[in-house]
Short mmCIF file of C-alpha atoms in Angstrom, two decimals:
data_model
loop_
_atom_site.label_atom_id
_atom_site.label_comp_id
_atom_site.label_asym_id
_atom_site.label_seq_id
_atom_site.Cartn_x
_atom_site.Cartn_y
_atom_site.Cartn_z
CA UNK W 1 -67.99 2.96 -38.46
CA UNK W 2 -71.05 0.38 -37.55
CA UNK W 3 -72.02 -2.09 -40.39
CA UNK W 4 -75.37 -2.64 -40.69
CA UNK W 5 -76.25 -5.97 -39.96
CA UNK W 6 -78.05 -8.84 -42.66
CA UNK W 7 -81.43 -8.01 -43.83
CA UNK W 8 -83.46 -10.54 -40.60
CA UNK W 9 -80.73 -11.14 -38.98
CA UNK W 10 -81.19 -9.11 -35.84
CA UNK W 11 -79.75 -10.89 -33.74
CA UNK W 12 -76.14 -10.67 -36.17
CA UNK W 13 -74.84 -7.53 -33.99
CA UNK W 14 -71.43 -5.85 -35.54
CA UNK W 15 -68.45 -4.73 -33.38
CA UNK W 16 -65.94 -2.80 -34.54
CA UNK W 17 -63.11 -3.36 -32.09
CA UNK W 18 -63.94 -7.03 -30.98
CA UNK W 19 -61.77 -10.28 -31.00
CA UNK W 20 -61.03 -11.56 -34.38
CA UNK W 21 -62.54 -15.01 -34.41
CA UNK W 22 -60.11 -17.39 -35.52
CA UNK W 23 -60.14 -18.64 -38.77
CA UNK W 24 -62.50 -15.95 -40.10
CA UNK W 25 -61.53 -13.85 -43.00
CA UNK W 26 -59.82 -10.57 -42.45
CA UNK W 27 -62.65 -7.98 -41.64
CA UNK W 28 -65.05 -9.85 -40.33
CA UNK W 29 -65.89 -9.38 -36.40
CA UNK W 30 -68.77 -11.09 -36.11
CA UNK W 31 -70.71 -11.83 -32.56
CA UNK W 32 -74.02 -13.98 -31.69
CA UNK W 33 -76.15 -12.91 -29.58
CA UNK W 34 -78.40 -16.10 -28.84
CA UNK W 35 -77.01 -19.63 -27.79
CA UNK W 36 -78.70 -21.26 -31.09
CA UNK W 37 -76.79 -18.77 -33.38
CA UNK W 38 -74.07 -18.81 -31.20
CA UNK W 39 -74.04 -22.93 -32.27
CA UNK W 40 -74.32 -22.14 -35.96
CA UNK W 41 -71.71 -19.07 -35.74
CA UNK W 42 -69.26 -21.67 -34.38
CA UNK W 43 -69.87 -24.20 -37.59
CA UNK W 44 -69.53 -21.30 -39.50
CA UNK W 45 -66.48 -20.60 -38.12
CA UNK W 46 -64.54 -23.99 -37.87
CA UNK W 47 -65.72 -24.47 -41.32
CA UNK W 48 -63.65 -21.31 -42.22
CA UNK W 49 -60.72 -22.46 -39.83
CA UNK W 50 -61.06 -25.96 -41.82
CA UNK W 51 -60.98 -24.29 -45.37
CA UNK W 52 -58.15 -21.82 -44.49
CA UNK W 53 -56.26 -25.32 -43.46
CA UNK W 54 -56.32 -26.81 -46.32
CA UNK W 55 -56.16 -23.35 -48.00
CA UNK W 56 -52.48 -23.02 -46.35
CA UNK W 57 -51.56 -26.45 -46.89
CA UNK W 58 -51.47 -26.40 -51.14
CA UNK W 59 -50.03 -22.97 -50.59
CA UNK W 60 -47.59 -24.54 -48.83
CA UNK W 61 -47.48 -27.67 -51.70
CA UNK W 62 -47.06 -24.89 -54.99
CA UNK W 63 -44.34 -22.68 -53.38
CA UNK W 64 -41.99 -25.72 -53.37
CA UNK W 65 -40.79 -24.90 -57.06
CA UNK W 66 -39.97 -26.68 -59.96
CA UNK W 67 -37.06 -26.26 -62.40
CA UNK W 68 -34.80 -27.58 -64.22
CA UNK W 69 -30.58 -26.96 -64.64
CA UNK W 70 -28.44 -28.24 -67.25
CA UNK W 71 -24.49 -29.21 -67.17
CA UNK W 72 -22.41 -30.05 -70.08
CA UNK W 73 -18.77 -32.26 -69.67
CA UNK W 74 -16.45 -32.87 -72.90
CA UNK W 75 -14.57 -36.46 -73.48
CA UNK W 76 -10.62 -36.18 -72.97
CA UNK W 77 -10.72 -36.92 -77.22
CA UNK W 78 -12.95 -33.41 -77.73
CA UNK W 79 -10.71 -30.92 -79.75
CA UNK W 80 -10.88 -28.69 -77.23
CA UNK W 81 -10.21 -30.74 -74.25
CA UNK W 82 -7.15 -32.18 -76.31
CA UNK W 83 -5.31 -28.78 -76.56
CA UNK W 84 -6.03 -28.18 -73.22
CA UNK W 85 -4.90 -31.38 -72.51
CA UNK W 86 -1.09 -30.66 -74.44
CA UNK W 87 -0.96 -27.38 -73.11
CA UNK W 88 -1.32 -29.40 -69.09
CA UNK W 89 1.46 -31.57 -69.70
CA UNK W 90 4.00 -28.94 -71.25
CA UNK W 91 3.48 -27.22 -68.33
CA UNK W 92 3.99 -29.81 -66.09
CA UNK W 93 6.70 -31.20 -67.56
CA UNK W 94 8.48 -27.58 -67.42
CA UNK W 95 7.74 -27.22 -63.50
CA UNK W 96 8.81 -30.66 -62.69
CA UNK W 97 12.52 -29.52 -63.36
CA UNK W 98 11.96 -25.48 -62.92
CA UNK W 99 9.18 -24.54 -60.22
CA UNK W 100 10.06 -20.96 -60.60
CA UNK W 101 9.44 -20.95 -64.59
CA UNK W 102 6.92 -18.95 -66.08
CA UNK W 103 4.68 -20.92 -68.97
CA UNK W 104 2.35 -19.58 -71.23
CA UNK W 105 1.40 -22.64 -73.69
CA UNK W 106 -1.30 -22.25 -76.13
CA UNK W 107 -2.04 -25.01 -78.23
CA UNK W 108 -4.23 -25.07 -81.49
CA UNK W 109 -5.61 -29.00 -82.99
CA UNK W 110 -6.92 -29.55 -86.52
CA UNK W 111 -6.86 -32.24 -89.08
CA UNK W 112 -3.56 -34.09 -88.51
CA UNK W 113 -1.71 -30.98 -87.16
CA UNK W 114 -0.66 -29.53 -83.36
CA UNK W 115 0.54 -25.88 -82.95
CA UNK W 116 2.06 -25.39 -79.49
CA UNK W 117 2.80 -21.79 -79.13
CA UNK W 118 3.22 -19.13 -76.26
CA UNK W 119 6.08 -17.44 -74.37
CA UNK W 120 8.01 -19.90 -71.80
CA UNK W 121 11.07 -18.77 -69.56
CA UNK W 122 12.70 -21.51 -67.84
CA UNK W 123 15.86 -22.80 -66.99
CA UNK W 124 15.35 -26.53 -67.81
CA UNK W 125 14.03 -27.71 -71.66
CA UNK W 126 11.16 -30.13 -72.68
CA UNK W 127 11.14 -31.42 -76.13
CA UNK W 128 7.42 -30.28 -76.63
CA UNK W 129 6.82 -32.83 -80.07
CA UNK W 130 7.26 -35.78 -77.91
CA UNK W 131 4.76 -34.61 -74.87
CA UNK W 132 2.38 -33.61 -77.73
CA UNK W 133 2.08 -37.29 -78.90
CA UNK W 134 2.35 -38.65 -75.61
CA UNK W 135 -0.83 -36.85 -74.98
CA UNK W 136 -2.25 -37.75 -77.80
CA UNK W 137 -1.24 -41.68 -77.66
CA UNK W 138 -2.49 -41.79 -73.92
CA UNK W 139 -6.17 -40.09 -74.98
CA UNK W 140 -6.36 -42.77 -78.02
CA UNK W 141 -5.75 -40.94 -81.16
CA UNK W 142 -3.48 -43.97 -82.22
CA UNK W 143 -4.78 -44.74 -85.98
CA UNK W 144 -4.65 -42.83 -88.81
CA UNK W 145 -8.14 -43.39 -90.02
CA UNK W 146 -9.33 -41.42 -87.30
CA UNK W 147 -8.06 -38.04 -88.76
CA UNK W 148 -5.59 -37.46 -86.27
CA UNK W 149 -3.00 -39.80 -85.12
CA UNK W 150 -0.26 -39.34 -82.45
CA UNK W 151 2.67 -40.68 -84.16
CA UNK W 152 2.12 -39.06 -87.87
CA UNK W 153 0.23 -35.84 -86.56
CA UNK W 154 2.18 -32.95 -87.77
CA UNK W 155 3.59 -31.32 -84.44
CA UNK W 156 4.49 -27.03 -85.27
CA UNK W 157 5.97 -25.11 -82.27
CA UNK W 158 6.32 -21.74 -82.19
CA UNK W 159 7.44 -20.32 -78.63
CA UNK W 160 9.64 -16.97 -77.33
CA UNK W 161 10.78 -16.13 -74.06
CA UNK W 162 8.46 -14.07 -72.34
CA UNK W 163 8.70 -10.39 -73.04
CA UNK W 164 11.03 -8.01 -70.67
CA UNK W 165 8.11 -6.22 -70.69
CA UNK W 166 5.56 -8.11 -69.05
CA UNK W 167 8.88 -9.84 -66.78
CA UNK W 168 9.65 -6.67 -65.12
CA UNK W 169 5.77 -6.14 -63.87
CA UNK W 170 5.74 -10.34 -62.70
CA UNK W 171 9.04 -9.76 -61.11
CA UNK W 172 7.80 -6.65 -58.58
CA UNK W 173 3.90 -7.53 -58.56
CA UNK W 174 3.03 -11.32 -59.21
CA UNK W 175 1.14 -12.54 -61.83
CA UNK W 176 -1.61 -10.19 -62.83
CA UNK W 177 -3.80 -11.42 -65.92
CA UNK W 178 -7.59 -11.21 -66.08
CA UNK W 179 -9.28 -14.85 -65.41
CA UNK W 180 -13.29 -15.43 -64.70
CA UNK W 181 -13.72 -17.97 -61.85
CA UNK W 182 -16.04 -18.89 -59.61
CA UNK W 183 -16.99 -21.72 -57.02
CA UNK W 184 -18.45 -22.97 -54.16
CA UNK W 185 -19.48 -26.58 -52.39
CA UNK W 186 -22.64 -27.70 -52.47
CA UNK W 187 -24.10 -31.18 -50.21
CA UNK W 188 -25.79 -32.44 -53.18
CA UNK W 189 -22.92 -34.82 -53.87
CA UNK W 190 -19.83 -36.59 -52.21
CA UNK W 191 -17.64 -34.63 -54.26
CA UNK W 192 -19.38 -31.42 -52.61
CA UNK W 193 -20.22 -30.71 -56.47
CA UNK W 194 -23.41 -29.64 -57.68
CA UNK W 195 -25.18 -33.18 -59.31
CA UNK W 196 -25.89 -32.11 -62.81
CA UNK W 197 -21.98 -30.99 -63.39
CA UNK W 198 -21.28 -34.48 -61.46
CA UNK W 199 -23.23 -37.11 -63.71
CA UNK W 200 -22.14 -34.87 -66.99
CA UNK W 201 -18.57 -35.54 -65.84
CA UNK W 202 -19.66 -39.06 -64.67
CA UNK W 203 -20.56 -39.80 -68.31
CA UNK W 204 -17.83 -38.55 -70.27
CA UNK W 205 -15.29 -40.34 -67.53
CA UNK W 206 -17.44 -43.58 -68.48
CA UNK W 207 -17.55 -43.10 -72.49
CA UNK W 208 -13.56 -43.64 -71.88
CA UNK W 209 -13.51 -46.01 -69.63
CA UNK W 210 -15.94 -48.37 -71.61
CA UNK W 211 -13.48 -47.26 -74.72
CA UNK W 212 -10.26 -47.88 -73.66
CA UNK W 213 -11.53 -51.43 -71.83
CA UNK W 214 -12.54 -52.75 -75.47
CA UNK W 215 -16.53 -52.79 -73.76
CA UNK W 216 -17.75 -50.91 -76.59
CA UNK W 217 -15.03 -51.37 -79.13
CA UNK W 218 -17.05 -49.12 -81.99
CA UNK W 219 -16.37 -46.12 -79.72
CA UNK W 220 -14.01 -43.00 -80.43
CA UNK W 221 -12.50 -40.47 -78.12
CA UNK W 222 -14.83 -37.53 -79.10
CA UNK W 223 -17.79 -36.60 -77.21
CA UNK W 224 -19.69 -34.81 -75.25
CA UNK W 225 -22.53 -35.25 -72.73
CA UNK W 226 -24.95 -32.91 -70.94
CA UNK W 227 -27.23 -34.08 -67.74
CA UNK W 228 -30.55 -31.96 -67.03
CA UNK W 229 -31.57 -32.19 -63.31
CA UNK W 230 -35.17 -31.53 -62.18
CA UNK W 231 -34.94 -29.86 -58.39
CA UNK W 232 -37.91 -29.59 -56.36
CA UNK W 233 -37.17 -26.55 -54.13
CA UNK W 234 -33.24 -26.37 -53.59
CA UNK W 235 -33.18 -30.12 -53.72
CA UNK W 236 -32.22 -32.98 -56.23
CA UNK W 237 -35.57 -34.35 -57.67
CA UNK W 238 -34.55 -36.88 -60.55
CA UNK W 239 -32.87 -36.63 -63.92
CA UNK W 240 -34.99 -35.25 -66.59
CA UNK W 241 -32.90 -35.45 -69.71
CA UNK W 242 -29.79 -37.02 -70.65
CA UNK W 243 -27.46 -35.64 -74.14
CA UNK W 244 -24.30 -38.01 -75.21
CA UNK W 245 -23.22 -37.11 -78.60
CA UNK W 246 -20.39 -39.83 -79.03
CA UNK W 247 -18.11 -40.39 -81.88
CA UNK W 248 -18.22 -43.92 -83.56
CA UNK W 249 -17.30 -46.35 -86.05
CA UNK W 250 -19.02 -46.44 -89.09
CA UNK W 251 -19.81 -49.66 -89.02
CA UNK W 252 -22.47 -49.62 -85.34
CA UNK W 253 -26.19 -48.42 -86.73
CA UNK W 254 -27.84 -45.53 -84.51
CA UNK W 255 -30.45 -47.94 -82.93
CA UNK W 256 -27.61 -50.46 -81.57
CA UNK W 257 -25.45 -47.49 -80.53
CA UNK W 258 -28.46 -45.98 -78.71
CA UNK W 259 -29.35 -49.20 -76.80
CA UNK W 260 -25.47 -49.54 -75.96
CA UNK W 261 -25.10 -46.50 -74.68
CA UNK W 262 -28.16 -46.19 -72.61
CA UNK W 263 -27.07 -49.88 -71.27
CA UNK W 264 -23.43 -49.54 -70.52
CA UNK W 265 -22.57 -45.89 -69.69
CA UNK W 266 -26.16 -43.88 -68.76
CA UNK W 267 -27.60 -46.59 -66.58
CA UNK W 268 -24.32 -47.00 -64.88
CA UNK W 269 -23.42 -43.33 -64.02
CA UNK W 270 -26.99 -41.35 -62.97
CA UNK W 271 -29.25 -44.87 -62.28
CA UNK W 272 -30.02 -43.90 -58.98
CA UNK W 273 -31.58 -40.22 -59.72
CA UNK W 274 -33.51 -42.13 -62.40
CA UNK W 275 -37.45 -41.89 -61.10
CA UNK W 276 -40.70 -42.01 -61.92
CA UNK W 277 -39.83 -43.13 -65.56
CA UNK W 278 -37.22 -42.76 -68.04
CA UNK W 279 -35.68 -39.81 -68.55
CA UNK W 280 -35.61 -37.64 -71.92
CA UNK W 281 -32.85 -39.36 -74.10
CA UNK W 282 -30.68 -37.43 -76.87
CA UNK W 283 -27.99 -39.93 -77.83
CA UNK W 284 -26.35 -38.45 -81.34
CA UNK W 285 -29.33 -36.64 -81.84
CA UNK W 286 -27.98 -36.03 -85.11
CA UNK W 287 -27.93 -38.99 -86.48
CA UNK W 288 -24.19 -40.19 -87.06
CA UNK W 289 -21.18 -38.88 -86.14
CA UNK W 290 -17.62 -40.80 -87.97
CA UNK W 291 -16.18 -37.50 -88.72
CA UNK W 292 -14.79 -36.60 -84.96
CA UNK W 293 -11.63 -35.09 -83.25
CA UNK W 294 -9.55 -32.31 -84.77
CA UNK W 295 -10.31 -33.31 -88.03
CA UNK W 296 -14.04 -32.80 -87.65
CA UNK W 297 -13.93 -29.77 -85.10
CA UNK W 298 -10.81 -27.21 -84.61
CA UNK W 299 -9.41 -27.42 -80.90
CA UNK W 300 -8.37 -24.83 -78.99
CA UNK W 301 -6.79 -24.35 -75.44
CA UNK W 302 -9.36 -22.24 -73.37
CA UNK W 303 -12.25 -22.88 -74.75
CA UNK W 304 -13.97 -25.27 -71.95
CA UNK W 305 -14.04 -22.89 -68.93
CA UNK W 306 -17.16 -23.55 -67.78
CA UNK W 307 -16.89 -27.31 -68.21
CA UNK W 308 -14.29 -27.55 -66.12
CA UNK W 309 -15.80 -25.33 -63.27
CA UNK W 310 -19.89 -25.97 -62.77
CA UNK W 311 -20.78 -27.03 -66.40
#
């Protein structure tokens, strides 16, 4: 099909199965016929090639996307984290003397009180009340006036052999529960973990480190941090927000706390993926937190999955 060519523009002829001219939009196969127009077709068309250039080139600026990913870590004195923490060290202190034993430790926390229950079939014995305040004693519940303290917490056990039920299957087919797991290594840190799960980890570690040093001396085992990570394509941009909920003693107001914390443990830990600003800060965004542990929050062994995986 022949286009009919502009209103005094003879000289404009179309042709249907000519060369695309570079840089010209799709469609258009243009000719000139004299040398003059041939001049001012050429203009025409590196002015095209120019704007299609720089046409490309923010194309190529908005498809590197933004977004943002969040990881959450726990402090070794988070309810949760402590049962899982008991439950750890019953079983390792059962395999150290019987590798072949079969453990299945649950353990419940509350207000001055440890349940340790399950089904356990070994050949060696533990005396489970002393590894429970071991635990506790070595994560820093060690006063009363915190709610929960390792030498007058009530310790409960409760624990049967496992059943000949659930033996005979382990005996002729392994170990066969259901379990949700996954993983994988990324380059975005030495530790092959993905950075936001990193500097949330990074931060609890340092909330008990700072503790148990007598740095910040007002400072309880309880907490929990979570790290927000901007990427810019697949790649590590900068922190965008920062969440420490810490527990404390009554007598540190929120202002000090906040400057303490941002000093001593946040600038510390993700510093270097600070840029372009300060990041969003959350530090006990409620206000106060005294009340911590098991007597402030049930524990229970199981119950951090995904903070101990990817966050």
């Amino acid at each position: 099909m022949r286009r009919r060519a502009p209103r005094g523009r003879s000289s404009w002829r179309p042709r249907t199965r000519s060369r695309r001219s570079r840089g010209a939009p799709s469609g258009a196969w243009w000719t000139c016929a004299s040398s003059t127009r041939r001049r001012r077709c050429q203009r025409v068309r590196a002015g095209l090639a120019s704007a299609n250039s720089h046409l490309n080139a923010s194309e190529t600026v908005s498809s590197e996307r933004h977004w943002l990913f969040t990881s959450e870590s726990v402090t070794e004195g988070h309810p949760d984290k402590i049962a899982d923490q008991i439950s750890d060290a019953v079983l390792d202190a059962i395999i150290a003397n019987d590798p072949e034993a079969r453990v299945a430790c649950e353990t419940f926390v509350t207000t001055g009180m440890a349940l340790v229950g399950g089904e356990i079939t070994t050949s060696t014995y533990v005396h489970v009340p002393d590894i429970v305040r071991g635990t506790v004693e070595a994560i820093g519940y060690t006063d009363a006036s915190y709610g929960f303290d390792a030498d007058t917490c009530a310790v409960l056990t409760t624990i049967d052999r496992q059943s000949p039920d659930i033996k005979q299957g382990v005996d002729t087919g392994g170990a066969g529960d259901q379990g949700m797991m996954f993983g994988y290594a990324s380059d975005e840190t030495r530790e092959l973990m993905p950075l936001p799960i990193q500097l949330a980890h990074g931060l609890t570690h340092r909330l008990a480190e700072v503790r148990k040093a007598g740095q910040l001396p007002w400072l309880r085992p309880d907490g929990k941090s979570q790290v927000t990570v901007e990427y810019e394509g697949d790649r590590p941009k900068r922190v965008h927000t920062v969440v420490i909920s810490t527990q404390h003693a009554a007598t540190i107001g929120h202002d000090e706390l906040m400057a303490e914390i941002i000093t001593h443990v946040i600038k510390p830990v993700v510093g270097e993926w600070i840029v372009g600003g300060e990041p969003v800060y959350h530090i006990n965004p409620t206000g106060r937190f005294v009340v911590g542990g098991p007597q402030g929050d049930a524990g229970l062994t199981g119950r951090k999955i995904i903070v101990d995986t990817y966050g």
